[in-house]
CSV table of N, CA and C in Angstrom, one decimal:
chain,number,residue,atom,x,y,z
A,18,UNK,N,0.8,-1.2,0.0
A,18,UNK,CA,0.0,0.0,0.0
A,18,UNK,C,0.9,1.3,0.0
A,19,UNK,N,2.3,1.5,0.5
A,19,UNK,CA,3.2,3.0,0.9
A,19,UNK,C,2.9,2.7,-1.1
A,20,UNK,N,3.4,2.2,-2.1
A,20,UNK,CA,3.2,2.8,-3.4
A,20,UNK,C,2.3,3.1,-3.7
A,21,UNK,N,1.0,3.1,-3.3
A,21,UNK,CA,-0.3,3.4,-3.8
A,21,UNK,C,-0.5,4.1,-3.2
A,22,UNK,N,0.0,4.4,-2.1
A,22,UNK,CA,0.0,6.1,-1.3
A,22,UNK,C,1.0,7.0,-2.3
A,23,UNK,N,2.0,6.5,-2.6
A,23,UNK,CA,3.1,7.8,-3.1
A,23,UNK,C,2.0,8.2,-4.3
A,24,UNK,N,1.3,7.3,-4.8
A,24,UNK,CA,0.7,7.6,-6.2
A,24,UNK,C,-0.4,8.7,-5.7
A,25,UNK,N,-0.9,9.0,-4.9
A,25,UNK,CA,-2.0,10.2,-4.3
A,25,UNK,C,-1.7,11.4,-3.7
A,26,UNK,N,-2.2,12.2,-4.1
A,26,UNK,CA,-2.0,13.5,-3.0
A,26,UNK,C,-3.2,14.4,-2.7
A,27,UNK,N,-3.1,14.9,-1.4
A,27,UNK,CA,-4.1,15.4,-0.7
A,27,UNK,C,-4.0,16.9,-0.8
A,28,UNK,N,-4.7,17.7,-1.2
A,28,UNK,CA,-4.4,19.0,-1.1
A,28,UNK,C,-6.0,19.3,-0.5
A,29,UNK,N,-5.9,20.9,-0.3
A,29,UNK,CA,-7.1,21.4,-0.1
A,29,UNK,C,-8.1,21.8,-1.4
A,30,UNK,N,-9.6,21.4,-1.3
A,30,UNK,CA,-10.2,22.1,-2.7
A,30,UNK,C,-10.2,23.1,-3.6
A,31,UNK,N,-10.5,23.7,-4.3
A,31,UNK,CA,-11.0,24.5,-5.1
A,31,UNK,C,-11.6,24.8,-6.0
A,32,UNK,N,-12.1,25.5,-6.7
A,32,UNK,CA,-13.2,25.8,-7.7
A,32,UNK,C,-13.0,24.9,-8.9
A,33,UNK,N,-11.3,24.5,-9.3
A,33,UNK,CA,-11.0,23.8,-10.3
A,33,UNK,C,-11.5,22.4,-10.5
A,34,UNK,N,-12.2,22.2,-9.1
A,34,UNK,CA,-12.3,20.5,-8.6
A,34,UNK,C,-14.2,20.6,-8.9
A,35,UNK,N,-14.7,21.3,-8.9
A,35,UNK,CA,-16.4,21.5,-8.6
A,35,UNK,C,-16.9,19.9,-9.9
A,36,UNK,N,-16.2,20.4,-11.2
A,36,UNK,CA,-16.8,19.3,-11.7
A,36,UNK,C,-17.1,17.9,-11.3
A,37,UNK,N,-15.3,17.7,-11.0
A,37,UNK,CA,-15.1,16.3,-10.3
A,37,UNK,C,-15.7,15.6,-9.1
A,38,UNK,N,-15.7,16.4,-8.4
A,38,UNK,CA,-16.4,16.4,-7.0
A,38,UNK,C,-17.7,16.1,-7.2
A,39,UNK,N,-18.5,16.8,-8.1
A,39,UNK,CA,-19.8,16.9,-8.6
A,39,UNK,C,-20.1,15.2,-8.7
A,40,UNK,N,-19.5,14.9,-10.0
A,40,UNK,CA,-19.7,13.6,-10.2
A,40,UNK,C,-19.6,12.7,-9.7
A,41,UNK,N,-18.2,13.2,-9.2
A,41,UNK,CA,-18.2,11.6,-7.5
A,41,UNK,C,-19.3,11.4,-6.8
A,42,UNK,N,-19.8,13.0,-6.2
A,42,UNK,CA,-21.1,12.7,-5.6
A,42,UNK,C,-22.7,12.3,-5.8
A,43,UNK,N,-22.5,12.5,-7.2
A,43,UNK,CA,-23.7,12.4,-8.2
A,43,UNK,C,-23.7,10.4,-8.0
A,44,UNK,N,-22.5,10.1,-8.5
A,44,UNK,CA,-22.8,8.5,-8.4
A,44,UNK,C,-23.3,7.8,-6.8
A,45,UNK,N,-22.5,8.8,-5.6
A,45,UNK,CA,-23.5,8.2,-4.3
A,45,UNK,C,-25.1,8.4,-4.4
A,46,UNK,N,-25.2,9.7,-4.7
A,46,UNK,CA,-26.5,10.4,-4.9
A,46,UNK,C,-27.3,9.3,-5.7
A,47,UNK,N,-27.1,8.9,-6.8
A,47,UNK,CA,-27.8,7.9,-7.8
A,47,UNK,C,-28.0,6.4,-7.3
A,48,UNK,N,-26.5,5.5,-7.0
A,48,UNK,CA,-26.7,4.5,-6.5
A,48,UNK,C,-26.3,3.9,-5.5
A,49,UNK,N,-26.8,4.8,-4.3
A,49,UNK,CA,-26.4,4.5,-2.7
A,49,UNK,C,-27.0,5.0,-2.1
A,50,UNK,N,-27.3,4.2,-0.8
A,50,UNK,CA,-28.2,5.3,0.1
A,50,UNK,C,-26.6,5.9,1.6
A,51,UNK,N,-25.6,5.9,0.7
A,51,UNK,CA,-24.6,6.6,1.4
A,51,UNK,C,-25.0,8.2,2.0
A,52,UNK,N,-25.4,8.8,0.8
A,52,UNK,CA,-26.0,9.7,1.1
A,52,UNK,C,-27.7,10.1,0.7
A,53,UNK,N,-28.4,10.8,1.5
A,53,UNK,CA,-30.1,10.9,1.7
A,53,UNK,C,-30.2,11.7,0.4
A,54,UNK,N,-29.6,12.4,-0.4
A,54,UNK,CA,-29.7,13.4,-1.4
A,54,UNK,C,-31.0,12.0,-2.5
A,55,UNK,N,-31.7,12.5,-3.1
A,55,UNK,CA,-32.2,11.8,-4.2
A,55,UNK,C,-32.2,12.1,-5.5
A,56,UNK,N,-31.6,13.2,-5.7
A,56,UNK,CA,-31.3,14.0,-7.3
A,56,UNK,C,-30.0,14.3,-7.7
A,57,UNK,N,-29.8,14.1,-8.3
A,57,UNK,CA,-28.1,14.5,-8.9
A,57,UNK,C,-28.3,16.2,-8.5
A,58,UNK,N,-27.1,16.5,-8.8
A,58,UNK,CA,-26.8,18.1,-8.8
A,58,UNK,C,-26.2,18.2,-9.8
A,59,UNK,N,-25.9,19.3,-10.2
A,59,UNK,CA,-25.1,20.0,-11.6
A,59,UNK,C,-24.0,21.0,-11.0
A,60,UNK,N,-23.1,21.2,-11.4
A,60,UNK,CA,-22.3,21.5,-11.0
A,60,UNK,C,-22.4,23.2,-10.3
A,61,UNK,N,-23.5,23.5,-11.1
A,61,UNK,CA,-24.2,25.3,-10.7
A,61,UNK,C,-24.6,25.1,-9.3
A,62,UNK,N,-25.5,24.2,-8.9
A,62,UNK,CA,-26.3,23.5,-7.8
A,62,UNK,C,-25.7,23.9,-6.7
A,63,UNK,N,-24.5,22.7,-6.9
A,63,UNK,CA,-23.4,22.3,-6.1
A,63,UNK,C,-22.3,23.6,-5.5
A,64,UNK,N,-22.1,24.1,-6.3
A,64,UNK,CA,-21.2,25.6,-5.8
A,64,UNK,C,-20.8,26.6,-4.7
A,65,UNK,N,-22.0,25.9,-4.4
A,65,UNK,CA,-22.6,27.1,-2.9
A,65,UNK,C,-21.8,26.1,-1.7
A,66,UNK,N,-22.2,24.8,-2.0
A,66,UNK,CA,-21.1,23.7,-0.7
A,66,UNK,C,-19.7,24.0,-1.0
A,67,UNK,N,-19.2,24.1,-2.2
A,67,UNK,CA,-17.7,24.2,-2.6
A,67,UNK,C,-17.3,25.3,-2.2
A,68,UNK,N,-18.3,26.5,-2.1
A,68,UNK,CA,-17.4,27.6,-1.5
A,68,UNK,C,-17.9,27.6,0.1
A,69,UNK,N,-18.9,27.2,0.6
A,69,UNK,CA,-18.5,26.8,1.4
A,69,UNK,C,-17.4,26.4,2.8
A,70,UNK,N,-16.2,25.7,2.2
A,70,UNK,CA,-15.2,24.9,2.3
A,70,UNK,C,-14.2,26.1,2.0
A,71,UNK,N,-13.6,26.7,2.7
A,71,UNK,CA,-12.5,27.4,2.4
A,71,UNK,C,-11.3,26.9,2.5
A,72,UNK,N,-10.3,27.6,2.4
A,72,UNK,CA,-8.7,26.7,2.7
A,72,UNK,C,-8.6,26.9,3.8
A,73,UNK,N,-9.0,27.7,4.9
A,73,UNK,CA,-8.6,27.6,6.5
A,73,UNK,C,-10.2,27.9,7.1
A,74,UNK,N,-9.9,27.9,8.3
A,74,UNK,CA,-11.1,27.6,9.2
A,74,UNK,C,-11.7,26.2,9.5
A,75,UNK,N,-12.4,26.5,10.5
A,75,UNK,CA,-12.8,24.8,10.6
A,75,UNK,C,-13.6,24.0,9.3
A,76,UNK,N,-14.5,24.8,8.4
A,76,UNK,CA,-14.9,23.6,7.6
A,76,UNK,C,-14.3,23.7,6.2
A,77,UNK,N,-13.5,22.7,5.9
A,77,UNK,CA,-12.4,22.2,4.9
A,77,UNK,C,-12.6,21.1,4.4
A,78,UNK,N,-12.2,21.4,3.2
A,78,UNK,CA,-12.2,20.3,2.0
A,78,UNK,C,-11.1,19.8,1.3
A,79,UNK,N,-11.0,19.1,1.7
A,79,UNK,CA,-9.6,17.9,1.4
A,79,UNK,C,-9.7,17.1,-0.1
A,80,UNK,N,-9.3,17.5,-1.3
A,80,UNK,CA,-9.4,16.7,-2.0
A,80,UNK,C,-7.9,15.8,-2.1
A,81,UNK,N,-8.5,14.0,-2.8
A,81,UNK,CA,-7.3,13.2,-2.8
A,81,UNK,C,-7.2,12.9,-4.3
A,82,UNK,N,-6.2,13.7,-4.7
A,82,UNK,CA,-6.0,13.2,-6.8
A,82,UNK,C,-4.8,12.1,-7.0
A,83,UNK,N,-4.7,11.7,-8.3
A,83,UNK,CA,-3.9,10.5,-9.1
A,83,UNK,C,-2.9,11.2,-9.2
A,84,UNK,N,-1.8,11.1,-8.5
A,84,UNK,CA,-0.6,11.8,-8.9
A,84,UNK,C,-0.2,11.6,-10.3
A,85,UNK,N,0.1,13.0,-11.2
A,85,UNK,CA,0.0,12.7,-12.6
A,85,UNK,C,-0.9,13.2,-13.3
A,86,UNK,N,-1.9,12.5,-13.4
A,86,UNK,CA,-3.0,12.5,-13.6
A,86,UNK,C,-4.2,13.7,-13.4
A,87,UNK,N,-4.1,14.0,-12.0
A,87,UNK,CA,-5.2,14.9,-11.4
A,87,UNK,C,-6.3,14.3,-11.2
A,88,UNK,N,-6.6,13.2,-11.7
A,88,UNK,CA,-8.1,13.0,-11.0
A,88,UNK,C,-8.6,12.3,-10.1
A,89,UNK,N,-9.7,13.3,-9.7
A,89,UNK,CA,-10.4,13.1,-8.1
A,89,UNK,C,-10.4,11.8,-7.9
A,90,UNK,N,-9.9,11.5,-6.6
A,90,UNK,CA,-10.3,9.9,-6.0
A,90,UNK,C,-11.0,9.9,-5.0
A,91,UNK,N,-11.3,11.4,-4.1
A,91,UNK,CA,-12.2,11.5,-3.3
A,91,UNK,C,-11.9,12.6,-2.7
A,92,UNK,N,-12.5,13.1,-1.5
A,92,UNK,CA,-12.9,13.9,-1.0
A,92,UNK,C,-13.0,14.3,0.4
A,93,UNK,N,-12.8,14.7,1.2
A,93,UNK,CA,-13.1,14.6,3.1
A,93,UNK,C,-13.4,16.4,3.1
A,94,UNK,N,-14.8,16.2,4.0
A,94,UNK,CA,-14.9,17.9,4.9
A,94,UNK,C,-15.4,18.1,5.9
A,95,UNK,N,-15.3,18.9,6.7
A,95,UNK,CA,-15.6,19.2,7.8
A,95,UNK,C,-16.7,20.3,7.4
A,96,UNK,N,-18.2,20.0,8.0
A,96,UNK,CA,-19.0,20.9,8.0
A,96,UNK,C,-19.6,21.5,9.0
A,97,UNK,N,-20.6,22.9,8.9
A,97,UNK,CA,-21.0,23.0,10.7
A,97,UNK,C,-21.5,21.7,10.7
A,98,UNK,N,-22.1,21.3,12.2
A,98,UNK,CA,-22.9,20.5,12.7
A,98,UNK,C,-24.2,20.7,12.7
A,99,UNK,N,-24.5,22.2,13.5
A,99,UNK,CA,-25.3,22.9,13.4
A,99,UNK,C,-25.4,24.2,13.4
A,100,UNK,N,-26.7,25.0,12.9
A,100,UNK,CA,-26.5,26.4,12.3
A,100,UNK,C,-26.3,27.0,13.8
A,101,UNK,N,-27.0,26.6,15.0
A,101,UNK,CA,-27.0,27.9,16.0
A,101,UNK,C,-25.6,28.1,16.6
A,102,UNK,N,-25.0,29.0,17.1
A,102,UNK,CA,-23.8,29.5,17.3
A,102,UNK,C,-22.9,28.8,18.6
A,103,UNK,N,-23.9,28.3,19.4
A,103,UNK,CA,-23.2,26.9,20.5
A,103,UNK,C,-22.5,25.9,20.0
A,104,UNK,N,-22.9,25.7,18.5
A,104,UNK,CA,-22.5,24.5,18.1
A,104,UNK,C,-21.1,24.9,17.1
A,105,UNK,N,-20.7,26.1,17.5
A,105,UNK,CA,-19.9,26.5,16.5
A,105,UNK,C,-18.2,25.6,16.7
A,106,UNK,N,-18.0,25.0,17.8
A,106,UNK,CA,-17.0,24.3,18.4
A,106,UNK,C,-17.0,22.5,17.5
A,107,UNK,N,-18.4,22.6,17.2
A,107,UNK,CA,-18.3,21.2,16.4
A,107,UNK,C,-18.7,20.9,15.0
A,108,UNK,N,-18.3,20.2,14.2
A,108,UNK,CA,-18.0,19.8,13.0
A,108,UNK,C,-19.0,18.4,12.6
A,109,UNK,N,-19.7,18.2,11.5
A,109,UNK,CA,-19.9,17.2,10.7
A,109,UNK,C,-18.7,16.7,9.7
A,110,UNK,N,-18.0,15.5,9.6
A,110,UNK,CA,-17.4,14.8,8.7
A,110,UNK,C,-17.6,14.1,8.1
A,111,UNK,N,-17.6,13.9,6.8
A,111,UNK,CA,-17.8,13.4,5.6
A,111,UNK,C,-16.6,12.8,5.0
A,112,UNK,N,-16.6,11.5,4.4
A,112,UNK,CA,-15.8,11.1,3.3
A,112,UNK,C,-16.2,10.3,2.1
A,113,UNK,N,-16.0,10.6,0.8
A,113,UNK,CA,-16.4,10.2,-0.1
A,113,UNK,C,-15.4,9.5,-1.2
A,114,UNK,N,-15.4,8.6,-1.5
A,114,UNK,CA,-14.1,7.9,-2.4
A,114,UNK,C,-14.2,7.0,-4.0
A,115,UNK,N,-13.7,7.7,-4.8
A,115,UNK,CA,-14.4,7.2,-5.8
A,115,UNK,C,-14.8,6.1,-6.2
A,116,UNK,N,-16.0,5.7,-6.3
A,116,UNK,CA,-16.5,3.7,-6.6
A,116,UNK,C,-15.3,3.5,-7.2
A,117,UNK,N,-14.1,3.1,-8.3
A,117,UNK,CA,-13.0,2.2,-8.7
A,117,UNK,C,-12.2,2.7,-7.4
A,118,UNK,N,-12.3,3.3,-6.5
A,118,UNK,CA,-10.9,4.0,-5.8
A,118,UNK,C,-11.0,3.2,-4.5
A,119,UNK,N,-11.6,2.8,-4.2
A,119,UNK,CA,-11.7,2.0,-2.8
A,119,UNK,C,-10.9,1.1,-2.4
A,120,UNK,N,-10.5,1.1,-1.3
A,120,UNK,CA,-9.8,-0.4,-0.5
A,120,UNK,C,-8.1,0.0,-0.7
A,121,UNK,N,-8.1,1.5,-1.0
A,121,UNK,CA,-6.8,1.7,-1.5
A,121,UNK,C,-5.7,2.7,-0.4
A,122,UNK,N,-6.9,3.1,0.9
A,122,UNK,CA,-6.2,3.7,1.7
A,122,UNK,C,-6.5,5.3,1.6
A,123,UNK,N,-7.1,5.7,0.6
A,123,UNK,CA,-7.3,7.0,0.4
A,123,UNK,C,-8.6,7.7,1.4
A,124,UNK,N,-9.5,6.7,2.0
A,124,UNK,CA,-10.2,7.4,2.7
A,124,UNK,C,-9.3,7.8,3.8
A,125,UNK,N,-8.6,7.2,4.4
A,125,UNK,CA,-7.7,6.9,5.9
A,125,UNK,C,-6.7,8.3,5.6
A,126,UNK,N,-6.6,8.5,3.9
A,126,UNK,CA,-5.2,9.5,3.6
A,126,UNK,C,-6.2,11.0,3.8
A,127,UNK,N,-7.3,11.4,3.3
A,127,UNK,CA,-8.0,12.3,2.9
A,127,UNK,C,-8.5,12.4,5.0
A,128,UNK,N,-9.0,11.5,5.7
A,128,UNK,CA,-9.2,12.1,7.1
A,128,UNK,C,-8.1,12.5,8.1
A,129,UNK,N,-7.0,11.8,7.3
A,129,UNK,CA,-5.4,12.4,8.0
A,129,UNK,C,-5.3,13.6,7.6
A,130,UNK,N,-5.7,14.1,6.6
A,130,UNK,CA,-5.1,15.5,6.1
A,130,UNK,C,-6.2,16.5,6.8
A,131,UNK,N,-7.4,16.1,6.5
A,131,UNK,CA,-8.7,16.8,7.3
A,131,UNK,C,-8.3,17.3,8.8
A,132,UNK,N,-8.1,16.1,9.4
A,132,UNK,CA,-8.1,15.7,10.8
A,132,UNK,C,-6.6,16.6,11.3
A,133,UNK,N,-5.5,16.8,10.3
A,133,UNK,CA,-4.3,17.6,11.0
A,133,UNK,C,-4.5,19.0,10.1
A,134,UNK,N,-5.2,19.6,9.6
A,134,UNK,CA,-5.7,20.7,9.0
A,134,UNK,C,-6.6,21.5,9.9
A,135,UNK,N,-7.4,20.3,11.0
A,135,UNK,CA,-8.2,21.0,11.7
A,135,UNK,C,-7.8,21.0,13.4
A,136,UNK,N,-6.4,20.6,13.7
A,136,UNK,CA,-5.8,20.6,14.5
A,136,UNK,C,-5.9,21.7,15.4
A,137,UNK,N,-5.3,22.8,14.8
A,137,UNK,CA,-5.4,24.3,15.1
A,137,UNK,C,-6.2,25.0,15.2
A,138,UNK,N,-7.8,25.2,15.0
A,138,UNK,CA,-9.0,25.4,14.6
A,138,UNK,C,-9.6,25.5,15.6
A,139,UNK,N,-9.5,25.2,17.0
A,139,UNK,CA,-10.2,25.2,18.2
A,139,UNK,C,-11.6,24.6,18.4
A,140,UNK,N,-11.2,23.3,17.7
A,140,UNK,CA,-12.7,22.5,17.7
A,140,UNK,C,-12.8,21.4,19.0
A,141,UNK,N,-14.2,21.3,19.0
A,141,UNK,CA,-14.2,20.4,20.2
A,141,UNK,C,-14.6,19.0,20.2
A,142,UNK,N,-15.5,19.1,19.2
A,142,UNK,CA,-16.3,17.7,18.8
A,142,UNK,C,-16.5,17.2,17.4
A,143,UNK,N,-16.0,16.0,16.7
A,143,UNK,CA,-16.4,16.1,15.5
A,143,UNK,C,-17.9,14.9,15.4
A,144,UNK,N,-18.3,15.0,14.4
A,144,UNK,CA,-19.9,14.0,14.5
A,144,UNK,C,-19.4,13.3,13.0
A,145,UNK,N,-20.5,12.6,12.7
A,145,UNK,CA,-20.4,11.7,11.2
A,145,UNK,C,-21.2,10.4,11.6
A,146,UNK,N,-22.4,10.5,10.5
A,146,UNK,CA,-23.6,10.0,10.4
A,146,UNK,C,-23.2,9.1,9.6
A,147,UNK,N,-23.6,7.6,9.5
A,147,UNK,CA,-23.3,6.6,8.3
A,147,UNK,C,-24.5,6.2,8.4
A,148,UNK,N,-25.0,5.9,6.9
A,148,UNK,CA,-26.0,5.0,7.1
A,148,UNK,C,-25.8,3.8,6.8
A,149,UNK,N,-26.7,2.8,7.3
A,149,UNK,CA,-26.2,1.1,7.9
A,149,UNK,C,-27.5,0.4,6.6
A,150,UNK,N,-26.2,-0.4,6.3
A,150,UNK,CA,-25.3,-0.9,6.8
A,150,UNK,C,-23.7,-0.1,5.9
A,151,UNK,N,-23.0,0.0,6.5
A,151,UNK,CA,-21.6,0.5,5.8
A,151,UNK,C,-20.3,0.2,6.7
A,152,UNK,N,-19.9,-1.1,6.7
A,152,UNK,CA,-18.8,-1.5,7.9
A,152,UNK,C,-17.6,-0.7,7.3
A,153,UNK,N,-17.6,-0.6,5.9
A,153,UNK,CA,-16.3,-0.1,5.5
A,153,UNK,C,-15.9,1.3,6.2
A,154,UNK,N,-17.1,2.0,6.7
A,154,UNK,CA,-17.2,3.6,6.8
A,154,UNK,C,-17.3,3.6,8.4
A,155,UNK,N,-17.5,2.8,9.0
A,155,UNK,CA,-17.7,1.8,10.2
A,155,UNK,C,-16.0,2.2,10.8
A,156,UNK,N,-15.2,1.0,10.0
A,156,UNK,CA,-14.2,0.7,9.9
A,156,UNK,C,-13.4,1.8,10.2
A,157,UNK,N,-13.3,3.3,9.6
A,157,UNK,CA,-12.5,4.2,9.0
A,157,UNK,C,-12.6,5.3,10.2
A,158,UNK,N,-14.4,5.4,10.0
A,158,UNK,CA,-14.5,6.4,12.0
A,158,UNK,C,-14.2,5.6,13.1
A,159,UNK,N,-14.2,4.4,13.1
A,159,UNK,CA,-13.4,3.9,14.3
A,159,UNK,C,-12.0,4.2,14.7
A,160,UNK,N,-11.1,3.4,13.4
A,160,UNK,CA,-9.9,4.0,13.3
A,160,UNK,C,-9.5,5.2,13.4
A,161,UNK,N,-10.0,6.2,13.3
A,161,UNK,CA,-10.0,7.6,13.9
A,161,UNK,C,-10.5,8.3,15.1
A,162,UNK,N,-10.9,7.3,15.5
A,162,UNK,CA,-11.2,7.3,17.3
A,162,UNK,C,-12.5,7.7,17.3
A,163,UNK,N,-13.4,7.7,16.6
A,163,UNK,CA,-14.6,7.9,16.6
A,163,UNK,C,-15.5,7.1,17.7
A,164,UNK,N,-16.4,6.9,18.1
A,164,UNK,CA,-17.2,6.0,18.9
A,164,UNK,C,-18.6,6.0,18.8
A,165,UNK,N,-19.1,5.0,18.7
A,165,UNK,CA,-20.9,5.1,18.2
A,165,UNK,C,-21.6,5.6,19.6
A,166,UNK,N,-22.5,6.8,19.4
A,166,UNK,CA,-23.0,7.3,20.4
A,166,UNK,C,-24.4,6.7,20.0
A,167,UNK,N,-24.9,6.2,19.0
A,167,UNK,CA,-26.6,6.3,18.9
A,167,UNK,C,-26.8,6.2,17.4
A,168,UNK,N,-28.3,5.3,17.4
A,168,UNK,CA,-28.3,5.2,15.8
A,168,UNK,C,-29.8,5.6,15.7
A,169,UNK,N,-29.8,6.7,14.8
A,169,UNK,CA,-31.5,7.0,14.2
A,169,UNK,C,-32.0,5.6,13.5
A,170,UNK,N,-33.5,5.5,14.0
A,170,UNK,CA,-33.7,4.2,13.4
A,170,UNK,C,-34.7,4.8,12.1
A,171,UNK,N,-34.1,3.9,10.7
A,171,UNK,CA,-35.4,4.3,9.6
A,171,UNK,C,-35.4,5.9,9.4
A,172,UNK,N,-34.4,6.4,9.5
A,172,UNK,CA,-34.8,7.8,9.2
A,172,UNK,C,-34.4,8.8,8.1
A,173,UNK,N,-34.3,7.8,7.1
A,173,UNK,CA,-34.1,8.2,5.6
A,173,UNK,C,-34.9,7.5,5.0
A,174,UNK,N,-35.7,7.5,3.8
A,174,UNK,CA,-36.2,6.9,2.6
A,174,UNK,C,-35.7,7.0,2.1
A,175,UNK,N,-35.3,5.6,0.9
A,175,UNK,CA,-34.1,5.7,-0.1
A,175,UNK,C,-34.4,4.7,-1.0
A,176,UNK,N,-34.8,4.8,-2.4
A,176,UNK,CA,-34.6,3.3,-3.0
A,176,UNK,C,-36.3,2.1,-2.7
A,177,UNK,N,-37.0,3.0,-2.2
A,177,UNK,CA,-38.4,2.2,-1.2
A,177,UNK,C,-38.1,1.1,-0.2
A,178,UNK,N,-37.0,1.8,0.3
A,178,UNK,CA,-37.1,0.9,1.6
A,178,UNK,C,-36.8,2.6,2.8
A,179,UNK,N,-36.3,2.1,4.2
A,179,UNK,CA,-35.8,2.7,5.4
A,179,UNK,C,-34.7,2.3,6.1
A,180,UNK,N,-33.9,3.3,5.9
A,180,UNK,CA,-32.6,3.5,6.4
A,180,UNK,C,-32.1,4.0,7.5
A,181,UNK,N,-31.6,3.0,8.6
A,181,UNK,CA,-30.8,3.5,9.6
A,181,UNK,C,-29.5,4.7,9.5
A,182,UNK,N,-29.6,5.2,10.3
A,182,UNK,CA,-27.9,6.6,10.1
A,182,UNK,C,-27.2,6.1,11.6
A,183,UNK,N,-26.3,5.2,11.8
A,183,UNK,CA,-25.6,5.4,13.7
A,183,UNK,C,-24.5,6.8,13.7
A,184,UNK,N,-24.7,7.1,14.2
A,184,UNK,CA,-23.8,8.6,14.6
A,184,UNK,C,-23.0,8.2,15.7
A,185,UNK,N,-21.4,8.8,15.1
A,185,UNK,CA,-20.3,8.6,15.8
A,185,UNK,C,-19.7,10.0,16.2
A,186,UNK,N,-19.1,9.9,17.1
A,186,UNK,CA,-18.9,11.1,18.3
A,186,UNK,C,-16.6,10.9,18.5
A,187,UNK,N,-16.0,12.0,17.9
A,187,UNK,CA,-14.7,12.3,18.5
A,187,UNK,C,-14.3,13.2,18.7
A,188,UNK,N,-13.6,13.0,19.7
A,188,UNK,CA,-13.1,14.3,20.6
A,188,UNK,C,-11.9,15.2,19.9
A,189,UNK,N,-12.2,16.3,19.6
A,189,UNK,CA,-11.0,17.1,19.2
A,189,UNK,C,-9.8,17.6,20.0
């Protein structure tokens, strides 16, 4: 795996990524209930989350590209949690990795870069909702010291069925 790491690099996002991003997320959006979205976006749509995401402050966007190459293999960000201002100490995390890109270490590389990007940032709590079943995503907030605090039962519709979210809780 260290060569299939040297082959990737993590930088912070930018406007030049919006397409790429777009479509990574379009294919969860279509055929996953990874995420509750039910319509694609277009990259116009989408714009307002990308800027969003600045290069400093707590909510950041970590993209992971093909060294060479440039293209997206995923994604990590820190978002509010919530809009009212108590919650301004904590963060929503997200990671997204392109369907061919998986199993390759790039989620683990994209929450390293997140997770020491937001070092400095004076945060206190991070959150991240999976919906179940997803051991792989299980797998990745554990290893990041995450801990299952509680799981919403059925609280998505997706596909005509109902979807569990367990929410994991780590300390900044």
């Amino acid at each position: 795996m260290p060569s299939e790491h040297a082959e990737v690099q993590v930088r912070p996002g930018g406007e030049g990524d919006l397409v790429a991003l777009t479509d990574l997320y379009n294919h969860y959006v279509r055929e996953t209930a990874v995420t509750f979205d039910t319509e694609p976006f277009t990259p116009t749509e989408r714009r307002p989350w990308l800027l969003s995401h600045p290069v400093d402050g707590p909510h950041r966007l970590m993209v992971a590209t093909a060294a060479g190459t440039g293209r997206a293999l995923g994604y990590a960000t820190s978002s509010p949690f919530r809009p009212k201002p108590a919650y301004a100490t904590s963060v929503e995390t997200t990671v997204y990795v392109a369907p061919d890109a998986g199993r390759r270490g790039i989620g683990t590389l994209l929450y390293q870069a997140l997770f020491d990007a937001l070092a400095d940032e004076g945060l206190h709590r991070a959150y991240a909702g999976v919906a179940q079943p997803n051991a792989a995503s299980t797998r990745l907030h554990e290893r990041f010291g995450f801990r299952h605090v509680g799981t919403y039962r059925e609280v998505g519709h997706k596909f005509g069925r109902w979807w569990d979210v367990a929410w994991h809780e780590k300390e900044l």
